């Protein structure tokens, strides 16, 4: 069965975005972008909320048309366009680029997605990830800790009274100081 893997970049002080939704502090260089491309190319689909989907859809569909785009950016544009995507939104009317819109996160439907053939499913977007977490649908976490302190912003993990035990599965350090921490449910 496929796994659902939450992938998120965070600052060292634990925020995925600044107080005004800024992510300009991310340290994505060619090495890290190449790693993301290699990792995501093998996935079976992208799961996201509306905000994340719209941010991605605003940039990636034609990012490879820019002759000045780095090779890793051009490569990811194709990966993103071709990858099956599910976006969870109560307001989005339609979505392009191989995307299915679902109004609610329904555990039985998610389990059906996991049972299909293909690679694991990557989950992106803090709000939808909070819902998946609350429903016990996340199998693994890939957290990319960037070597910056931004002081304030939004945490990818909402306040909860539930303890979720995790097991460290792997780590990786990139040349730019980003560290990948991979955890699975214990």
PDB file of C-alpha atoms in Angstrom:
ATOM      1  CA  UNK A   1       0.000   0.000   0.000  1.00  0.00           C
ATOM      2  CA  UNK A   2       1.193   3.494  -0.808  1.00  0.00           C
ATOM      3  CA  UNK A   3       2.099   5.873   1.999  1.00  0.00           C
ATOM      4  CA  UNK A   4       1.079   9.463   2.528  1.00  0.00           C
ATOM      5  CA  UNK A   5       4.191  11.520   3.209  1.00  0.00           C
ATOM      6  CA  UNK A   6       3.901  15.086   4.455  1.00  0.00           C
ATOM      7  CA  UNK A   7       6.769  17.125   2.972  1.00  0.00           C
ATOM      8  CA  UNK A   8       7.378  20.556   4.441  1.00  0.00           C
ATOM      9  CA  UNK A   9      10.195  23.076   4.660  1.00  0.00           C
ATOM     10  CA  UNK A  10      10.522  24.868   7.992  1.00  0.00           C
ATOM     11  CA  UNK A  11      12.823  27.421   9.551  1.00  0.00           C
ATOM     12  CA  UNK A  12      14.975  26.312  12.473  1.00  0.00           C
ATOM     13  CA  UNK A  13      12.459  27.977  14.793  1.00  0.00           C
ATOM     14  CA  UNK A  14       9.675  25.871  13.321  1.00  0.00           C
ATOM     15  CA  UNK A  15       7.743  28.030  10.845  1.00  0.00           C
ATOM     16  CA  UNK A  16       6.816  27.083   7.280  1.00  0.00           C
ATOM     17  CA  UNK A  17       5.994  30.660   6.312  1.00  0.00           C
ATOM     18  CA  UNK A  18       6.517  34.098   7.734  1.00  0.00           C
ATOM     19  CA  UNK A  19       3.742  36.249   9.220  1.00  0.00           C
ATOM     20  CA  UNK A  20       2.877  37.657   5.766  1.00  0.00           C
ATOM     21  CA  UNK A  21       3.042  34.232   4.046  1.00  0.00           C
ATOM     22  CA  UNK A  22       6.600  34.854   2.851  1.00  0.00           C
ATOM     23  CA  UNK A  23       8.820  31.907   1.990  1.00  0.00           C
ATOM     24  CA  UNK A  24      11.713  33.886   0.527  1.00  0.00           C
ATOM     25  CA  UNK A  25      13.931  32.556   3.324  1.00  0.00           C
ATOM     26  CA  UNK A  26      13.919  29.031   1.848  1.00  0.00           C
ATOM     27  CA  UNK A  27      17.461  27.904   0.938  1.00  0.00           C
ATOM     28  CA  UNK A  28      16.647  25.915  -2.208  1.00  0.00           C
ATOM     29  CA  UNK A  29      19.796  25.703  -4.318  1.00  0.00           C
ATOM     30  CA  UNK A  30      20.555  23.425  -7.289  1.00  0.00           C
ATOM     31  CA  UNK A  31      21.555  20.491  -5.069  1.00  0.00           C
ATOM     32  CA  UNK A  32      18.367  20.619  -2.985  1.00  0.00           C
ATOM     33  CA  UNK A  33      16.136  21.303  -5.989  1.00  0.00           C
ATOM     34  CA  UNK A  34      17.715  18.357  -7.806  1.00  0.00           C
ATOM     35  CA  UNK A  35      17.043  16.171  -4.779  1.00  0.00           C
ATOM     36  CA  UNK A  36      13.393  17.324  -4.676  1.00  0.00           C
ATOM     37  CA  UNK A  37      13.015  16.533  -8.384  1.00  0.00           C
ATOM     38  CA  UNK A  38      14.465  13.058  -7.983  1.00  0.00           C
ATOM     39  CA  UNK A  39      12.335  12.357  -4.897  1.00  0.00           C
ATOM     40  CA  UNK A  40       9.088  13.740  -6.291  1.00  0.00           C
ATOM     41  CA  UNK A  41       9.467  12.181  -9.745  1.00  0.00           C
ATOM     42  CA  UNK A  42       8.903   8.768  -8.126  1.00  0.00           C
ATOM     43  CA  UNK A  43       5.749   9.787  -6.290  1.00  0.00           C
ATOM     44  CA  UNK A  44       2.321   8.591  -7.303  1.00  0.00           C
ATOM     45  CA  UNK A  45       0.568  11.904  -6.768  1.00  0.00           C
ATOM     46  CA  UNK A  46       0.447  15.256  -5.011  1.00  0.00           C
ATOM     47  CA  UNK A  47      -2.206  15.995  -2.363  1.00  0.00           C
ATOM     48  CA  UNK A  48      -2.713  19.614  -1.332  1.00  0.00           C
ATOM     49  CA  UNK A  49      -5.120  22.240  -0.168  1.00  0.00           C
ATOM     50  CA  UNK A  50      -6.372  25.091  -2.321  1.00  0.00           C
ATOM     51  CA  UNK A  51      -3.800  27.672  -1.223  1.00  0.00           C
ATOM     52  CA  UNK A  52      -0.837  25.404  -1.984  1.00  0.00           C
ATOM     53  CA  UNK A  53      -2.381  24.266  -5.254  1.00  0.00           C
ATOM     54  CA  UNK A  54      -3.009  27.841  -6.413  1.00  0.00           C
ATOM     55  CA  UNK A  55       0.538  28.912  -5.501  1.00  0.00           C
ATOM     56  CA  UNK A  56       1.929  25.984  -7.488  1.00  0.00           C
ATOM     57  CA  UNK A  57      -0.470  26.518 -10.413  1.00  0.00           C
ATOM     58  CA  UNK A  58       0.503  30.191 -10.630  1.00  0.00           C
ATOM     59  CA  UNK A  59       4.139  29.357 -11.343  1.00  0.00           C
ATOM     60  CA  UNK A  60       4.901  25.783 -12.406  1.00  0.00           C
ATOM     61  CA  UNK A  61       2.778  25.104 -15.509  1.00  0.00           C
ATOM     62  CA  UNK A  62       5.030  27.181 -17.768  1.00  0.00           C
ATOM     63  CA  UNK A  63       8.156  27.673 -15.625  1.00  0.00           C
ATOM     64  CA  UNK A  64      10.141  25.689 -18.190  1.00  0.00           C
ATOM     65  CA  UNK A  65       9.244  28.209 -20.926  1.00  0.00           C
ATOM     66  CA  UNK A  66      11.648  30.735 -19.386  1.00  0.00           C
ATOM     67  CA  UNK A  67      14.979  30.347 -21.236  1.00  0.00           C
ATOM     68  CA  UNK A  68      16.788  31.625 -18.129  1.00  0.00           C
ATOM     69  CA  UNK A  69      15.211  29.030 -15.819  1.00  0.00           C
ATOM     70  CA  UNK A  70      17.751  26.763 -14.139  1.00  0.00           C
ATOM     71  CA  UNK A  71      17.639  23.149 -15.350  1.00  0.00           C
ATOM     72  CA  UNK A  72      16.181  21.948 -12.040  1.00  0.00           C
ATOM     73  CA  UNK A  73      13.303  24.447 -12.289  1.00  0.00           C
ATOM     74  CA  UNK A  74      12.532  23.471 -15.893  1.00  0.00           C
ATOM     75  CA  UNK A  75      12.632  19.807 -14.922  1.00  0.00           C
ATOM     76  CA  UNK A  76      10.232  20.268 -12.011  1.00  0.00           C
ATOM     77  CA  UNK A  77       7.745  22.122 -14.209  1.00  0.00           C
ATOM     78  CA  UNK A  78       7.271  18.930 -16.212  1.00  0.00           C
ATOM     79  CA  UNK A  79       7.103  16.767 -13.093  1.00  0.00           C
ATOM     80  CA  UNK A  80       4.429  19.020 -11.590  1.00  0.00           C
ATOM     81  CA  UNK A  81       2.328  19.224 -14.746  1.00  0.00           C
ATOM     82  CA  UNK A  82       2.366  15.469 -15.347  1.00  0.00           C
ATOM     83  CA  UNK A  83       1.864  14.270 -11.779  1.00  0.00           C
ATOM     84  CA  UNK A  84      -1.702  13.348 -10.770  1.00  0.00           C
ATOM     85  CA  UNK A  85      -2.879  15.881  -8.217  1.00  0.00           C
ATOM     86  CA  UNK A  86      -5.748  15.977  -5.740  1.00  0.00           C
ATOM     87  CA  UNK A  87      -6.667  19.340  -4.274  1.00  0.00           C
ATOM     88  CA  UNK A  88      -8.980  19.566  -1.270  1.00  0.00           C
ATOM     89  CA  UNK A  89     -11.123  22.680  -1.425  1.00  0.00           C
ATOM     90  CA  UNK A  90     -14.677  23.717  -0.673  1.00  0.00           C
ATOM     91  CA  UNK A  91     -14.384  26.778  -2.930  1.00  0.00           C
ATOM     92  CA  UNK A  92     -12.258  25.839  -5.944  1.00  0.00           C
ATOM     93  CA  UNK A  93     -14.580  25.215  -8.889  1.00  0.00           C
ATOM     94  CA  UNK A  94     -12.110  23.539 -11.232  1.00  0.00           C
ATOM     95  CA  UNK A  95      -8.442  22.770 -11.595  1.00  0.00           C
ATOM     96  CA  UNK A  96      -6.210  22.006 -14.556  1.00  0.00           C
ATOM     97  CA  UNK A  97      -3.030  20.021 -15.101  1.00  0.00           C
ATOM     98  CA  UNK A  98      -4.126  16.518 -14.179  1.00  0.00           C
ATOM     99  CA  UNK A  99      -5.917  17.653 -11.004  1.00  0.00           C
ATOM    100  CA  UNK A 100      -8.984  16.288  -9.238  1.00  0.00           C
ATOM    101  CA  UNK A 101     -10.885  18.559  -6.842  1.00  0.00           C
ATOM    102  CA  UNK A 102     -12.328  16.985  -3.681  1.00  0.00           C
ATOM    103  CA  UNK A 103     -14.563  18.996  -1.341  1.00  0.00           C
ATOM    104  CA  UNK A 104     -13.670  17.134   1.860  1.00  0.00           C
ATOM    105  CA  UNK A 105     -10.983  14.818   3.179  1.00  0.00           C
ATOM    106  CA  UNK A 106     -12.910  11.552   3.451  1.00  0.00           C
ATOM    107  CA  UNK A 107     -10.807   8.819   5.101  1.00  0.00           C
ATOM    108  CA  UNK A 108     -12.343   6.014   3.015  1.00  0.00           C
ATOM    109  CA  UNK A 109     -11.514   7.891  -0.208  1.00  0.00           C
ATOM    110  CA  UNK A 110      -7.956   8.513   0.995  1.00  0.00           C
ATOM    111  CA  UNK A 111      -7.544   4.817   1.837  1.00  0.00           C
ATOM    112  CA  UNK A 112      -8.791   4.003  -1.680  1.00  0.00           C
ATOM    113  CA  UNK A 113      -6.133   6.344  -3.143  1.00  0.00           C
ATOM    114  CA  UNK A 114      -3.474   4.637  -1.026  1.00  0.00           C
ATOM    115  CA  UNK A 115      -4.573   1.202  -2.242  1.00  0.00           C
ATOM    116  CA  UNK A 116      -4.006   2.070  -5.921  1.00  0.00           C
ATOM    117  CA  UNK A 117      -0.834   1.037  -7.698  1.00  0.00           C
ATOM    118  CA  UNK A 118       2.007   3.529  -7.973  1.00  0.00           C
ATOM    119  CA  UNK A 119       4.355   5.542  -5.829  1.00  0.00           C
ATOM    120  CA  UNK A 120       3.693   7.143  -2.486  1.00  0.00           C
ATOM    121  CA  UNK A 121       1.557  10.275  -2.216  1.00  0.00           C
ATOM    122  CA  UNK A 122       3.125  13.549  -1.120  1.00  0.00           C
ATOM    123  CA  UNK A 123       1.035  15.841   1.072  1.00  0.00           C
ATOM    124  CA  UNK A 124       1.681  19.580   1.004  1.00  0.00           C
ATOM    125  CA  UNK A 125      -0.048  22.505   2.657  1.00  0.00           C
ATOM    126  CA  UNK A 126      -0.391  23.081   6.385  1.00  0.00           C
ATOM    127  CA  UNK A 127      -4.184  23.351   6.583  1.00  0.00           C
ATOM    128  CA  UNK A 128      -4.907  20.141   4.693  1.00  0.00           C
ATOM    129  CA  UNK A 129      -2.039  18.408   6.515  1.00  0.00           C
ATOM    130  CA  UNK A 130      -3.680  19.360   9.834  1.00  0.00           C
ATOM    131  CA  UNK A 131      -6.861  17.647   8.672  1.00  0.00           C
ATOM    132  CA  UNK A 132      -4.968  14.559   7.495  1.00  0.00           C
ATOM    133  CA  UNK A 133      -3.112  14.471  10.819  1.00  0.00           C
ATOM    134  CA  UNK A 134      -6.283  14.811  12.887  1.00  0.00           C
ATOM    135  CA  UNK A 135      -7.761  11.882  10.927  1.00  0.00           C
ATOM    136  CA  UNK A 136      -4.616   9.762  11.383  1.00  0.00           C
ATOM    137  CA  UNK A 137      -3.922   9.615   7.636  1.00  0.00           C
ATOM    138  CA  UNK A 138      -0.242  10.672   7.543  1.00  0.00           C
ATOM    139  CA  UNK A 139       2.192   7.749   7.426  1.00  0.00           C
ATOM    140  CA  UNK A 140       5.486   9.643   7.293  1.00  0.00           C
ATOM    141  CA  UNK A 141       6.943  13.135   7.599  1.00  0.00           C
ATOM    142  CA  UNK A 142       9.823  14.572   5.563  1.00  0.00           C
ATOM    143  CA  UNK A 143      10.728  17.849   7.252  1.00  0.00           C
ATOM    144  CA  UNK A 144      13.389  20.055   5.648  1.00  0.00           C
ATOM    145  CA  UNK A 145      14.893  22.337   8.299  1.00  0.00           C
ATOM    146  CA  UNK A 146      16.411  25.468   6.754  1.00  0.00           C
ATOM    147  CA  UNK A 147      19.277  27.194   8.621  1.00  0.00           C
ATOM    148  CA  UNK A 148      17.411  30.423   9.336  1.00  0.00           C
ATOM    149  CA  UNK A 149      15.464  31.905  12.225  1.00  0.00           C
ATOM    150  CA  UNK A 150      12.515  33.972  11.050  1.00  0.00           C
ATOM    151  CA  UNK A 151      11.135  34.896  14.468  1.00  0.00           C
ATOM    152  CA  UNK A 152       7.444  34.421  13.809  1.00  0.00           C
ATOM    153  CA  UNK A 153       5.048  32.934  11.317  1.00  0.00           C
ATOM    154  CA  UNK A 154       2.893  29.828  10.975  1.00  0.00           C
ATOM    155  CA  UNK A 155       3.766  26.422  12.349  1.00  0.00           C
ATOM    156  CA  UNK A 156       2.937  23.435  10.132  1.00  0.00           C
ATOM    157  CA  UNK A 157       1.619  21.618  13.203  1.00  0.00           C
ATOM    158  CA  UNK A 158      -1.570  22.896  14.836  1.00  0.00           C
ATOM    159  CA  UNK A 159      -2.085  22.857  18.582  1.00  0.00           C
ATOM    160  CA  UNK A 160      -3.454  19.519  19.722  1.00  0.00           C
ATOM    161  CA  UNK A 161      -3.903  17.445  22.854  1.00  0.00           C
ATOM    162  CA  UNK A 162      -2.997  14.288  20.929  1.00  0.00           C
ATOM    163  CA  UNK A 163       0.462  12.759  21.191  1.00  0.00           C
ATOM    164  CA  UNK A 164       1.669  11.194  17.934  1.00  0.00           C
ATOM    165  CA  UNK A 165       4.698   8.977  18.471  1.00  0.00           C
ATOM    166  CA  UNK A 166       7.175   8.973  15.584  1.00  0.00           C
ATOM    167  CA  UNK A 167      10.301   6.996  14.716  1.00  0.00           C
ATOM    168  CA  UNK A 168      13.312   8.615  13.054  1.00  0.00           C
ATOM    169  CA  UNK A 169      13.766   6.772   9.752  1.00  0.00           C
ATOM    170  CA  UNK A 170      16.511   8.787   8.052  1.00  0.00           C
ATOM    171  CA  UNK A 171      18.394  12.078   7.964  1.00  0.00           C
ATOM    172  CA  UNK A 172      20.297  13.900   5.270  1.00  0.00           C
ATOM    173  CA  UNK A 173      22.340  17.089   5.292  1.00  0.00           C
ATOM    174  CA  UNK A 174      22.672  19.222   2.167  1.00  0.00           C
ATOM    175  CA  UNK A 175      25.598  21.485   1.313  1.00  0.00           C
ATOM    176  CA  UNK A 176      23.558  24.631   1.978  1.00  0.00           C
ATOM    177  CA  UNK A 177      22.876  23.585   5.581  1.00  0.00           C
ATOM    178  CA  UNK A 178      19.337  22.270   5.064  1.00  0.00           C
ATOM    179  CA  UNK A 179      18.725  19.067   7.010  1.00  0.00           C
ATOM    180  CA  UNK A 180      16.066  16.505   6.040  1.00  0.00           C
ATOM    181  CA  UNK A 181      14.472  14.686   8.953  1.00  0.00           C
ATOM    182  CA  UNK A 182      12.336  11.698   7.935  1.00  0.00           C
ATOM    183  CA  UNK A 183       9.964  10.208  10.475  1.00  0.00           C
ATOM    184  CA  UNK A 184       7.417   7.410  10.284  1.00  0.00           C
ATOM    185  CA  UNK A 185       4.590   6.671  12.660  1.00  0.00           C
ATOM    186  CA  UNK A 186       5.844   4.548  15.564  1.00  0.00           C
TER     187      UNK A 186
END
